[in-house]
Short mmCIF file of C-alpha atoms in Angstrom, two decimals:
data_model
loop_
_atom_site.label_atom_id
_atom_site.label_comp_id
_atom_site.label_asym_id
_atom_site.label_seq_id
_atom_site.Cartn_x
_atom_site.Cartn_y
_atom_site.Cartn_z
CA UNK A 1356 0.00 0.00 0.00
CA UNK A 1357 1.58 3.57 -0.54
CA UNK A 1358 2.76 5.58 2.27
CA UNK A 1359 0.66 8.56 2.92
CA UNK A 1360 1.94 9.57 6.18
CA UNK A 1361 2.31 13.38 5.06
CA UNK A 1362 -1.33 13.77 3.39
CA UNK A 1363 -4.23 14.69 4.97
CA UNK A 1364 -7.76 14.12 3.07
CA UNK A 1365 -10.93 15.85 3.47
CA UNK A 1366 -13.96 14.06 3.44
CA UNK A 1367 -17.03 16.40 2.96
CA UNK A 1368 -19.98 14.88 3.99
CA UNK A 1369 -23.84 15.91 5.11
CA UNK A 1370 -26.60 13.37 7.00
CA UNK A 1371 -27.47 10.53 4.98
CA UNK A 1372 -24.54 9.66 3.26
CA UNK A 1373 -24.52 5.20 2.17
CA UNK A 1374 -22.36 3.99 5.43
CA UNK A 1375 -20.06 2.19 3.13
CA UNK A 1376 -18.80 4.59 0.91
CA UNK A 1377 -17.94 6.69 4.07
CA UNK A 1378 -16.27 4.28 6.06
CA UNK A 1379 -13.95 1.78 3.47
CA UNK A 1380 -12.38 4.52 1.70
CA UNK A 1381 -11.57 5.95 5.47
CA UNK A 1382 -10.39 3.33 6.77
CA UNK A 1383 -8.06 2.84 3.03
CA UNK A 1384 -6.56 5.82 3.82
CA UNK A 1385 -5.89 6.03 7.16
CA UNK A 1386 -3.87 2.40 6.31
CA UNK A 1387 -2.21 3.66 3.87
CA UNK A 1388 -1.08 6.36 6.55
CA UNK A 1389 -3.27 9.64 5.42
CA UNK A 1390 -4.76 11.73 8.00
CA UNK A 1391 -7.98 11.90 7.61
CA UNK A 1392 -10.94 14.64 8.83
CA UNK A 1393 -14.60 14.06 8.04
CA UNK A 1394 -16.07 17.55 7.31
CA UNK A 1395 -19.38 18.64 7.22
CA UNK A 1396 -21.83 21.78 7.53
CA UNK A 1397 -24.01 19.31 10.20
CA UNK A 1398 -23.58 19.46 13.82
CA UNK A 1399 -24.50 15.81 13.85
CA UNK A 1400 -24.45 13.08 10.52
CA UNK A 1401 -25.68 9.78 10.46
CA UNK A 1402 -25.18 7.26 7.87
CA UNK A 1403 -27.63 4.78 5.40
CA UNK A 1404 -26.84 1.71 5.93
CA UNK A 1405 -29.35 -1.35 4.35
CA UNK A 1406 -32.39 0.69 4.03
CA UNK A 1407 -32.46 2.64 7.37
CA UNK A 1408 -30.15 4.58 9.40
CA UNK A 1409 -26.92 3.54 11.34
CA UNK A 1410 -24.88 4.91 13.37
CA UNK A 1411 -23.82 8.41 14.18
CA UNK A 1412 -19.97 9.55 13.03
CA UNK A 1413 -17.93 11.64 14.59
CA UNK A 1414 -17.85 15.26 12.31
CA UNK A 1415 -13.59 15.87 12.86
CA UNK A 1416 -14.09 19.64 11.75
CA UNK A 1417 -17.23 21.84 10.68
CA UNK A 1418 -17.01 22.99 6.97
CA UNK A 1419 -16.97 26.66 8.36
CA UNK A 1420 -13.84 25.55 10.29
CA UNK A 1421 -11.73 23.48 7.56
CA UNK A 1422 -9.80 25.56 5.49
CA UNK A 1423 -9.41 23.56 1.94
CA UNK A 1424 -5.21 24.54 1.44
CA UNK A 1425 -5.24 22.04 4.76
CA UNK A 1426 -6.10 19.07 2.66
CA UNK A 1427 -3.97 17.52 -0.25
CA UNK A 1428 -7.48 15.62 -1.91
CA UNK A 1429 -11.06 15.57 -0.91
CA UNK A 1430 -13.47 12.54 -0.84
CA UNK A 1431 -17.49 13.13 -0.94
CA UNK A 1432 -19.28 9.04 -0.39
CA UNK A 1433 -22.72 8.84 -1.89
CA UNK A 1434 -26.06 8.00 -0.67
CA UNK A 1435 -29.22 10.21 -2.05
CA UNK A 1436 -29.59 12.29 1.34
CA UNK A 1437 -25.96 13.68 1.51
CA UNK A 1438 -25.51 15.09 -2.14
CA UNK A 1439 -28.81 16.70 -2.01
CA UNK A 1440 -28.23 18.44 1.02
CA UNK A 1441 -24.39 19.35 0.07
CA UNK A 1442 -25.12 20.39 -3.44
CA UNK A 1443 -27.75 23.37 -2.13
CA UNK A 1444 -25.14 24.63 0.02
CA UNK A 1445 -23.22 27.26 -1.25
CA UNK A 1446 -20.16 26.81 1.25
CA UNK A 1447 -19.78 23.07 0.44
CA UNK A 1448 -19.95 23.97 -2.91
CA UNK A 1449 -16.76 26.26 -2.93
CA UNK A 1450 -15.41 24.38 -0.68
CA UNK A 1451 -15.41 21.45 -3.53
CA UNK A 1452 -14.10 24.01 -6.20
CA UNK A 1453 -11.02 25.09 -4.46
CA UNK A 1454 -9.42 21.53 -4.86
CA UNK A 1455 -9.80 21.76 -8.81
CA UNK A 1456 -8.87 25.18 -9.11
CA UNK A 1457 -5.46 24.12 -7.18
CA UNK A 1458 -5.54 20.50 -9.28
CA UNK A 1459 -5.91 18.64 -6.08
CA UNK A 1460 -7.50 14.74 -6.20
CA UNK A 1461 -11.27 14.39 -6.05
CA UNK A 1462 -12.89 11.35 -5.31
CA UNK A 1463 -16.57 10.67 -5.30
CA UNK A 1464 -19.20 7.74 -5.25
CA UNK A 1465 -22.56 6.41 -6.27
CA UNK A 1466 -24.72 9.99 -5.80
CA UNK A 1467 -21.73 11.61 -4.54
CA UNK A 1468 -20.83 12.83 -8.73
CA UNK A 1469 -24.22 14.93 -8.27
CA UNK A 1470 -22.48 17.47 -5.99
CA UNK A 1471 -19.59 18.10 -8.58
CA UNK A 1472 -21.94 20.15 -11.06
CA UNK A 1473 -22.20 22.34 -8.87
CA UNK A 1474 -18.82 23.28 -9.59
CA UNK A 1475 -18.71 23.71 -13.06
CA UNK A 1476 -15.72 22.02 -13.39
CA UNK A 1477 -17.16 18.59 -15.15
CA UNK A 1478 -17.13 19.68 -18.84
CA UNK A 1479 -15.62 17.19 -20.98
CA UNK A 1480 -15.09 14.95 -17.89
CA UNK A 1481 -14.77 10.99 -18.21
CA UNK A 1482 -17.00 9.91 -15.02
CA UNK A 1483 -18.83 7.13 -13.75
CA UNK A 1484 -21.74 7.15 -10.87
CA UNK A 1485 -24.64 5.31 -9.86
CA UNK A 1486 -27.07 4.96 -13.47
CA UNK A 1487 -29.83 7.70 -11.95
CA UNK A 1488 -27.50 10.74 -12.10
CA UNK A 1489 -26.36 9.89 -15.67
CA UNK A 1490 -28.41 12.38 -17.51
CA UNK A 1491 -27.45 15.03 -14.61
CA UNK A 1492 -23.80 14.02 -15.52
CA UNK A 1493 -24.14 14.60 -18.89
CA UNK A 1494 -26.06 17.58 -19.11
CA UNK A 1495 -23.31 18.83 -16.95
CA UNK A 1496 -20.99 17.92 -19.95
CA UNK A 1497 -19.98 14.90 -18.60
CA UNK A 1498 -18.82 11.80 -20.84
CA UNK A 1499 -20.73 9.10 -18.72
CA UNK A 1500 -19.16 5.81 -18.90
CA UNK A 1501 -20.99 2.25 -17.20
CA UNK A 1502 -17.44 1.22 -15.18
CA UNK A 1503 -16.24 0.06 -12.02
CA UNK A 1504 -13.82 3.57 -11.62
CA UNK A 1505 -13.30 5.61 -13.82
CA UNK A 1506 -10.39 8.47 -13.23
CA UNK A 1507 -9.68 11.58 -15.50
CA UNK A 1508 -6.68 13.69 -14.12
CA UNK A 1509 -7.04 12.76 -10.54
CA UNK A 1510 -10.77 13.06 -10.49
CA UNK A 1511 -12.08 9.44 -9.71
CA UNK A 1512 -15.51 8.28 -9.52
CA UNK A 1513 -17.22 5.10 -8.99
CA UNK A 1514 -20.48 3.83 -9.52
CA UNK A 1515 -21.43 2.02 -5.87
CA UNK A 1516 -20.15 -0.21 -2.46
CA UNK A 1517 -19.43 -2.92 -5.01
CA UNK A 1518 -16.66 -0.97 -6.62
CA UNK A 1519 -15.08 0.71 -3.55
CA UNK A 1520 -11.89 -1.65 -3.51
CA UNK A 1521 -11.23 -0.49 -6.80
CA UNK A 1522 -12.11 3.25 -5.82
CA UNK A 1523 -10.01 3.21 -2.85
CA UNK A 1524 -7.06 1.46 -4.55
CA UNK A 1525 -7.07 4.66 -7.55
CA UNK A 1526 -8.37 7.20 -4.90
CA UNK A 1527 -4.99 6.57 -2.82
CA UNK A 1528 -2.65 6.15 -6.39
CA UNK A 1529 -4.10 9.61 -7.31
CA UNK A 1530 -3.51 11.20 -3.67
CA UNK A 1531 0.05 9.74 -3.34
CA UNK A 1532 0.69 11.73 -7.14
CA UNK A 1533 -0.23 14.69 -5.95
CA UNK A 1534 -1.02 17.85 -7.67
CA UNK A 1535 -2.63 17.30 -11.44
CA UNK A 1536 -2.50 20.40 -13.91
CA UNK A 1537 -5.23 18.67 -15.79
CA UNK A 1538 -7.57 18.67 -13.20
CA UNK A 1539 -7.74 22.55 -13.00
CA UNK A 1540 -10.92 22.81 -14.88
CA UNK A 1541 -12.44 25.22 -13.05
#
């Protein structure tokens, strides 16, 4: 596994995120020796987990806290809840664009894409997500592709839980890189 030991990731993150895509891709990096803060505009967040909710997880900073130069990549997990609510707020939102106007890594899963339009920086993007955002991907400029990950210039997405060891495995390759001018797109 690549050392990580001097990268710390962001993970932005709102109520009702899938469990899953929270958790595995934490616990990847924090193995592979990242530092790792769960953000969020909540006071409180509580995952989906198998139809219904789990448990509560601990928020490490508040998004009016975190300061994006902090972080070397950002993660943002999926579930239905947590993209809605992060993609209607307007701090998340340039939160998210700071790390492709500086070319850092971006990771997202499942519903998790959905926030990333927000951004403007998708346009002529190769992406992947869970099949009910497709058309929002596209309209957004997106070139929408059925895989298990897909990454363009550190910006890797995956379609659901199934494909997190492959999204984790990229996710960390991309982080450990550093830095991509291609992924200034916004």
């Amino acid at each position: 596994m690549p050392n990580l030991n001097d990268k710390t990731v962001a993970i932005l993150t709102e109520t009702g995120f899938e469990e899953s895509e929270l958790k595995s891709p934490k616990q990847a990096l924090e193995e592979a020796g990242a530092t790792v803060h769960v953000i969020s505009p909540a006071t409180s967040i509580k995952g989906w987990k198998d139809g219904n909710w789990s448990e509560e997880v601990h928020i490490d900073k508040s998004l009016s806290d975190a300061n994006p130069s902090d972080y070397h990549a950002l993660m943002i997990p999926g579930g239905v809840i947590n993209p809605d609510k992060l993609r209607t707020n307007k701090d998340a939102i340039a939160f998210i664009k700071t790390f492709f106007e500086a070319g850092k890594p971006v990771g997202a899963i499942c519903h998790g894409p959905q926030v990333l339009i927000e951004t403007g920086a998708l346009q002529g993007r190769e992406m992947t997500s869970w099949p009910s955002i497709k058309t929002d991907l596209t309209n957004a400029g997106v070139n929408w592709t059925d895989s298990e990950c897909v990454c363009d210039s550190a910006l890797v997405t995956a379609r659901k839980p199934d494909d997190l060891p492959a999204f984790n495995k990229k996710l960390i390759e991309e982080i450990r890189e550093g830095v991509h001018e291609e992924q200034k797109t916004v």
